[in-house]
PDB file of C-alpha atoms in Angstrom:
ATOM      1  CA  MET H1370       5.533 -13.149 -26.283  1.00  0.00           C
ATOM      2  CA  GLU H1371       7.084 -15.453 -23.770  1.00  0.00           C
ATOM      3  CA  LEU H1372      10.538 -16.913 -23.199  1.00  0.00           C
ATOM      4  CA  ARG H1373      11.294 -19.394 -20.414  1.00  0.00           C
ATOM      5  CA  TYR H1374      14.436 -20.883 -18.909  1.00  0.00           C
ATOM      6  CA  CYS H1375      16.865 -19.319 -21.353  1.00  0.00           C
ATOM      7  CA  THR H1376      20.417 -19.744 -20.069  1.00  0.00           C
ATOM      8  CA  GLU H1377      22.121 -17.586 -22.706  1.00  0.00           C
ATOM      9  CA  ALA H1378      21.857 -13.788 -22.609  1.00  0.00           C
ATOM     10  CA  LYS H1379      22.488 -13.664 -26.371  1.00  0.00           C
ATOM     11  CA  LEU H1380      19.359 -15.733 -27.019  1.00  0.00           C
ATOM     12  CA  SER H1381      17.376 -13.536 -24.611  1.00  0.00           C
ATOM     13  CA  LEU H1382      18.570 -10.531 -26.599  1.00  0.00           C
ATOM     14  CA  CYS H1383      17.437 -12.145 -29.901  1.00  0.00           C
ATOM     15  CA  PHE H1384      14.019 -12.799 -28.374  1.00  0.00           C
ATOM     16  CA  MET H1385      13.770  -9.172 -27.298  1.00  0.00           C
ATOM     17  CA  GLU H1386      14.844  -7.920 -30.729  1.00  0.00           C
ATOM     18  CA  ALA H1387      12.022  -9.976 -32.265  1.00  0.00           C
ATOM     19  CA  ALA H1388       9.571  -8.278 -29.867  1.00  0.00           C
ATOM     20  CA  LEU H1389      10.743  -4.768 -30.729  1.00  0.00           C
ATOM     21  CA  GLY H1390       8.118  -2.694 -32.541  1.00  0.00           C
ATOM     22  CA  LYS H1391       5.264  -5.108 -31.775  1.00  0.00           C
ATOM     23  CA  ASN H1392       2.114  -3.946 -29.961  1.00  0.00           C
ATOM     24  CA  LEU H1393       2.410  -6.671 -27.344  1.00  0.00           C
ATOM     25  CA  THR H1394       0.102  -6.939 -24.364  1.00  0.00           C
ATOM     26  CA  ASN H1395       2.332  -9.582 -22.747  1.00  0.00           C
ATOM     27  CA  LEU H1396       6.122  -9.573 -22.547  1.00  0.00           C
ATOM     28  CA  SER H1397       7.414 -12.373 -20.354  1.00  0.00           C
ATOM     29  CA  MET H1398      10.927 -13.630 -19.733  1.00  0.00           C
ATOM     30  CA  TYR H1399      10.840 -16.233 -16.975  1.00  0.00           C
ATOM     31  CA  ASP H1400      14.102 -17.410 -15.402  1.00  0.00           C
ATOM     32  CA  CYS H1401      16.153 -16.051 -18.286  1.00  0.00           C
ATOM     33  CA  GLU H1402      19.730 -14.887 -18.314  1.00  0.00           C
ATOM     34  CA  VAL H1403      20.001 -11.188 -19.120  1.00  0.00           C
ATOM     35  CA  ASP H1404      22.973  -8.867 -19.472  1.00  0.00           C
ATOM     36  CA  GLU H1405      23.497  -5.135 -19.894  1.00  0.00           C
ATOM     37  CA  SER H1406      22.511  -5.273 -23.584  1.00  0.00           C
ATOM     38  CA  CYS H1407      19.217  -6.905 -22.617  1.00  0.00           C
ATOM     39  CA  ILE H1408      18.508  -4.222 -20.001  1.00  0.00           C
ATOM     40  CA  GLU H1409      19.169  -1.476 -22.571  1.00  0.00           C
ATOM     41  CA  LEU H1410      16.839  -3.077 -25.124  1.00  0.00           C
ATOM     42  CA  MET H1411      14.206  -3.711 -22.465  1.00  0.00           C
ATOM     43  CA  GLN H1412      14.082   0.065 -21.869  1.00  0.00           C
ATOM     44  CA  LYS H1413      12.832   0.395 -25.462  1.00  0.00           C
ATOM     45  CA  LEU H1414      10.378  -2.501 -25.196  1.00  0.00           C
ATOM     46  CA  LEU H1415       8.816  -0.901 -22.129  1.00  0.00           C
ATOM     47  CA  GLN H1416       7.778   2.105 -24.206  1.00  0.00           C
ATOM     48  CA  ASN H1417       4.925  -0.053 -25.538  1.00  0.00           C
ATOM     49  CA  PRO H1418       1.668   1.531 -24.284  1.00  0.00           C
ATOM     50  CA  HIS H1419      -0.248  -1.750 -24.782  1.00  0.00           C
ATOM     51  CA  LEU H1420       1.634  -3.815 -22.180  1.00  0.00           C
ATOM     52  CA  VAL H1421      -0.665  -5.349 -19.599  1.00  0.00           C
ATOM     53  CA  GLN H1422       1.564  -8.216 -18.412  1.00  0.00           C
ATOM     54  CA  LEU H1423       5.297  -7.975 -17.763  1.00  0.00           C
ATOM     55  CA  ALA H1424       7.623 -10.635 -16.380  1.00  0.00           C
ATOM     56  CA  ILE H1425      11.379 -10.329 -16.030  1.00  0.00           C
ATOM     57  CA  THR H1426      12.782 -12.949 -13.681  1.00  0.00           C
ATOM     58  CA  THR H1427      16.419 -13.930 -13.608  1.00  0.00           C
ATOM     59  CA  GLY H1428      18.828 -15.656 -11.317  1.00  0.00           C
ATOM     60  CA  SER H1429      21.667 -13.536 -12.680  1.00  0.00           C
ATOM     61  CA  THR H1430      23.203 -10.584 -10.892  1.00  0.00           C
ATOM     62  CA  THR H1431      22.046  -8.117 -13.552  1.00  0.00           C
ATOM     63  CA  ARG H1432      20.049  -5.438 -11.776  1.00  0.00           C
ATOM     64  CA  VAL H1433      16.531  -5.506 -13.190  1.00  0.00           C
ATOM     65  CA  GLY H1434      15.643  -2.745 -10.706  1.00  0.00           C
ATOM     66  CA  ARG H1435      17.142  -0.183 -13.070  1.00  0.00           C
ATOM     67  CA  LEU H1436      14.067  -0.732 -15.252  1.00  0.00           C
ATOM     68  CA  LEU H1437      11.655   0.396 -12.518  1.00  0.00           C
ATOM     69  CA  PRO H1438      11.481   4.086 -13.567  1.00  0.00           C
ATOM     70  CA  THR H1439      10.531   2.961 -17.082  1.00  0.00           C
ATOM     71  CA  ILE H1440       8.091   0.308 -15.828  1.00  0.00           C
ATOM     72  CA  GLU H1441       6.489   3.005 -13.715  1.00  0.00           C
ATOM     73  CA  GLY H1442       5.451   4.744 -16.955  1.00  0.00           C
ATOM     74  CA  VAL H1443       3.595   1.688 -18.344  1.00  0.00           C
ATOM     75  CA  GLU H1444       0.057   2.873 -17.655  1.00  0.00           C
ATOM     76  CA  GLU H1445      -1.958  -0.268 -18.467  1.00  0.00           C
ATOM     77  CA  LEU H1446       0.205  -2.731 -16.535  1.00  0.00           C
ATOM     78  CA  LYS H1447      -1.961  -5.114 -14.493  1.00  0.00           C
ATOM     79  CA  GLU H1448       0.377  -8.065 -13.927  1.00  0.00           C
ATOM     80  CA  LEU H1449       3.981  -7.700 -12.819  1.00  0.00           C
ATOM     81  CA  ASN H1450       6.513 -10.441 -12.157  1.00  0.00           C
ATOM     82  CA  LEU H1451      10.026  -9.262 -11.289  1.00  0.00           C
ATOM     83  CA  THR H1452      13.344 -10.149  -9.761  1.00  0.00           C
ATOM     84  CA  LEU H1453      14.512  -7.224  -7.668  1.00  0.00           C
ATOM     85  CA  ASN H1454      17.860  -7.306  -5.880  1.00  0.00           C
ATOM     86  CA  SER H1455      20.121  -4.577  -4.564  1.00  0.00           C
ATOM     87  CA  LEU H1456      17.738  -1.699  -5.210  1.00  0.00           C
ATOM     88  CA  ASP H1457      19.201   1.755  -4.799  1.00  0.00           C
ATOM     89  CA  GLN H1458      17.150   4.526  -3.179  1.00  0.00           C
ATOM     90  CA  ASP H1459      15.752   5.853  -6.474  1.00  0.00           C
ATOM     91  CA  GLU H1460      14.703   2.347  -7.537  1.00  0.00           C
ATOM     92  CA  LYS H1461      12.978   1.734  -4.188  1.00  0.00           C
ATOM     93  CA  GLU H1462      11.050   4.987  -4.536  1.00  0.00           C
ATOM     94  CA  SER H1463      10.134   4.138  -8.126  1.00  0.00           C
ATOM     95  CA  PHE H1464       8.923   0.672  -7.056  1.00  0.00           C
ATOM     96  CA  LYS H1465       6.797   2.196  -4.307  1.00  0.00           C
ATOM     97  CA  ARG H1466       5.265   4.757  -6.711  1.00  0.00           C
ATOM     98  CA  LEU H1467       4.547   1.987  -9.210  1.00  0.00           C
ATOM     99  CA  LEU H1468       2.695  -0.046  -6.584  1.00  0.00           C
ATOM    100  CA  MET H1469       0.922   3.018  -5.175  1.00  0.00           C
ATOM    101  CA  LYS H1470      -0.751   3.536  -8.567  1.00  0.00           C
ATOM    102  CA  ASN H1471      -2.894   0.621  -7.406  1.00  0.00           C
ATOM    103  CA  LYS H1472      -3.292  -0.902 -10.878  1.00  0.00           C
ATOM    104  CA  GLN H1473      -1.622  -4.274 -10.355  1.00  0.00           C
ATOM    105  CA  ARG H1474      -3.987  -7.184  -9.937  1.00  0.00           C
ATOM    106  CA  LYS H1475      -1.130  -9.664  -9.861  1.00  0.00           C
ATOM    107  CA  LEU H1476       2.311  -9.198  -8.297  1.00  0.00           C
ATOM    108  CA  GLN H1477       4.960 -11.889  -8.271  1.00  0.00           C
ATOM    109  CA  LEU H1478       8.393 -11.391  -6.787  1.00  0.00           C
ATOM    110  CA  LYS H1479      10.969 -14.061  -7.578  1.00  0.00           C
ATOM    111  CA  PHE H1480      14.608 -14.426  -6.470  1.00  0.00           C
ATOM    112  CA  CYS H1481      14.307 -11.257  -4.367  1.00  0.00           C
ATOM    113  CA  ALA H1482      16.185 -10.356  -1.208  1.00  0.00           C
ATOM    114  CA  LEU H1483      13.418  -9.333   1.180  1.00  0.00           C
ATOM    115  CA  SER H1484      15.312  -6.916   3.414  1.00  0.00           C
ATOM    116  CA  SER H1485      13.824  -4.357   5.797  1.00  0.00           C
ATOM    117  CA  GLU H1486      14.503  -1.640   3.193  1.00  0.00           C
ATOM    118  CA  PHE H1487      12.708  -3.641   0.522  1.00  0.00           C
ATOM    119  CA  CYS H1488       9.720  -4.382   2.763  1.00  0.00           C
ATOM    120  CA  GLU H1489       9.389  -0.680   3.635  1.00  0.00           C
ATOM    121  CA  CYS H1490       8.788   0.218  -0.007  1.00  0.00           C
ATOM    122  CA  VAL H1491       5.921  -2.266  -0.519  1.00  0.00           C
ATOM    123  CA  PRO H1492       2.646  -0.470   0.334  1.00  0.00           C
ATOM    124  CA  PHE H1493       0.250  -3.420   0.457  1.00  0.00           C
ATOM    125  CA  GLU H1494      -2.250  -1.412   2.513  1.00  0.00           C
ATOM    126  CA  SER H1495      -2.714   0.896  -0.514  1.00  0.00           C
ATOM    127  CA  MET H1496      -3.070  -1.863  -3.086  1.00  0.00           C
ATOM    128  CA  SER H1497      -6.814  -2.547  -3.074  1.00  0.00           C
ATOM    129  CA  SER H1498      -6.719  -3.833  -6.685  1.00  0.00           C
ATOM    130  CA  LEU H1499      -4.276  -6.628  -5.806  1.00  0.00           C
ATOM    131  CA  THR H1500      -5.894 -10.076  -5.957  1.00  0.00           C
ATOM    132  CA  ASP H1501      -2.886 -12.334  -6.588  1.00  0.00           C
ATOM    133  CA  LEU H1502       0.412 -12.160  -4.683  1.00  0.00           C
ATOM    134  CA  CYS H1503       3.296 -14.594  -5.020  1.00  0.00           C
ATOM    135  CA  PHE H1504       6.729 -14.761  -3.419  1.00  0.00           C
ATOM    136  CA  TRP H1505       8.795 -17.473  -5.147  1.00  0.00           C
ATOM    137  CA  ASP H1506      12.341 -18.513  -4.399  1.00  0.00           C
ATOM    138  CA  ASP H1507      12.935 -15.389  -2.335  1.00  0.00           C
ATOM    139  CA  ARG H1508      15.272 -14.882   0.608  1.00  0.00           C
ATOM    140  CA  ILE H1509      13.879 -13.221   3.749  1.00  0.00           C
ATOM    141  CA  GLU H1510      16.729 -11.179   5.198  1.00  0.00           C
ATOM    142  CA  ASP H1511      14.683  -9.482   7.919  1.00  0.00           C
ATOM    143  CA  TYR H1512      12.001 -11.746   9.350  1.00  0.00           C
ATOM    144  CA  ASP H1513      10.352  -9.036  11.477  1.00  0.00           C
ATOM    145  CA  ALA H1514      10.156  -6.546   8.584  1.00  0.00           C
ATOM    146  CA  PHE H1515       8.695  -9.228   6.320  1.00  0.00           C
ATOM    147  CA  GLY H1516       6.147 -10.073   9.005  1.00  0.00           C
ATOM    148  CA  ARG H1517       5.077  -6.409   9.188  1.00  0.00           C
ATOM    149  CA  CYS H1518       4.855  -6.362   5.392  1.00  0.00           C
ATOM    150  CA  LEU H1519       2.579  -9.420   5.402  1.00  0.00           C
ATOM    151  CA  ASP H1520       0.487  -7.902   8.188  1.00  0.00           C
ATOM    152  CA  GLN H1521      -0.541  -5.182   5.711  1.00  0.00           C
ATOM    153  CA  LEU H1522      -2.250  -7.839   3.599  1.00  0.00           C
ATOM    154  CA  ARG H1523      -5.267  -7.735   5.905  1.00  0.00           C
ATOM    155  CA  HIS H1524      -6.247  -4.593   3.953  1.00  0.00           C
ATOM    156  CA  VAL H1525      -6.197  -6.445   0.631  1.00  0.00           C
ATOM    157  CA  GLN H1526      -8.849  -8.773  -0.802  1.00  0.00           C
ATOM    158  CA  LEU H1527      -6.463 -11.451  -2.082  1.00  0.00           C
ATOM    159  CA  GLN H1528      -7.854 -14.397  -4.005  1.00  0.00           C
ATOM    160  CA  LYS H1529      -4.468 -16.103  -4.248  1.00  0.00           C
ATOM    161  CA  PHE H1530      -1.376 -15.917  -2.049  1.00  0.00           C
ATOM    162  CA  ASP H1531       1.696 -18.099  -2.632  1.00  0.00           C
ATOM    163  CA  LEU H1532       4.877 -18.268  -0.607  1.00  0.00           C
ATOM    164  CA  ARG H1533       7.060 -20.895  -2.318  1.00  0.00           C
ATOM    165  CA  ASN H1534      10.632 -22.009  -1.732  1.00  0.00           C
ATOM    166  CA  THR H1535      11.282 -18.913   0.345  1.00  0.00           C
ATOM    167  CA  THR H1536      14.085 -19.116   2.872  1.00  0.00           C
ATOM    168  CA  VAL H1537      14.989 -17.122   5.965  1.00  0.00           C
ATOM    169  CA  SER H1538      18.618 -16.065   6.204  1.00  0.00           C
TER     170      SER H1538
END
């Protein structure tokens, strides 16, 4: 199931309610407004053991990072597209553990603040399964840390690498 460019959290919630109880392999919400109710329902949707593709990107201030401990438990996940801002320490550790599982073939990070703390929790050197990496509409807050993060990519056999609309602050 896929929802794109939804500007109303209530409609996003209706979409998610329709997905509840389905054995989906793909759950994608691209550039959609989400609120606390959506995050709570997403916790339930992430209990689906069949999920292979997951996308939750939003320009809103709702912290999608709170879902990371639950996402970490999705064993078959191969493609991940997230907006991650203002991660607390537990969320950073959960994100790192998720990536260290080395199951993601595709990782897209959109509308993220790429700080030194964020870059430290991305273990590209351990992600030999990664073939597709995209940074879209992100904000580089620490240029040197991001450079060190990208330097780790020499250990990865990428087939696709995109850096789009990313700014340095």
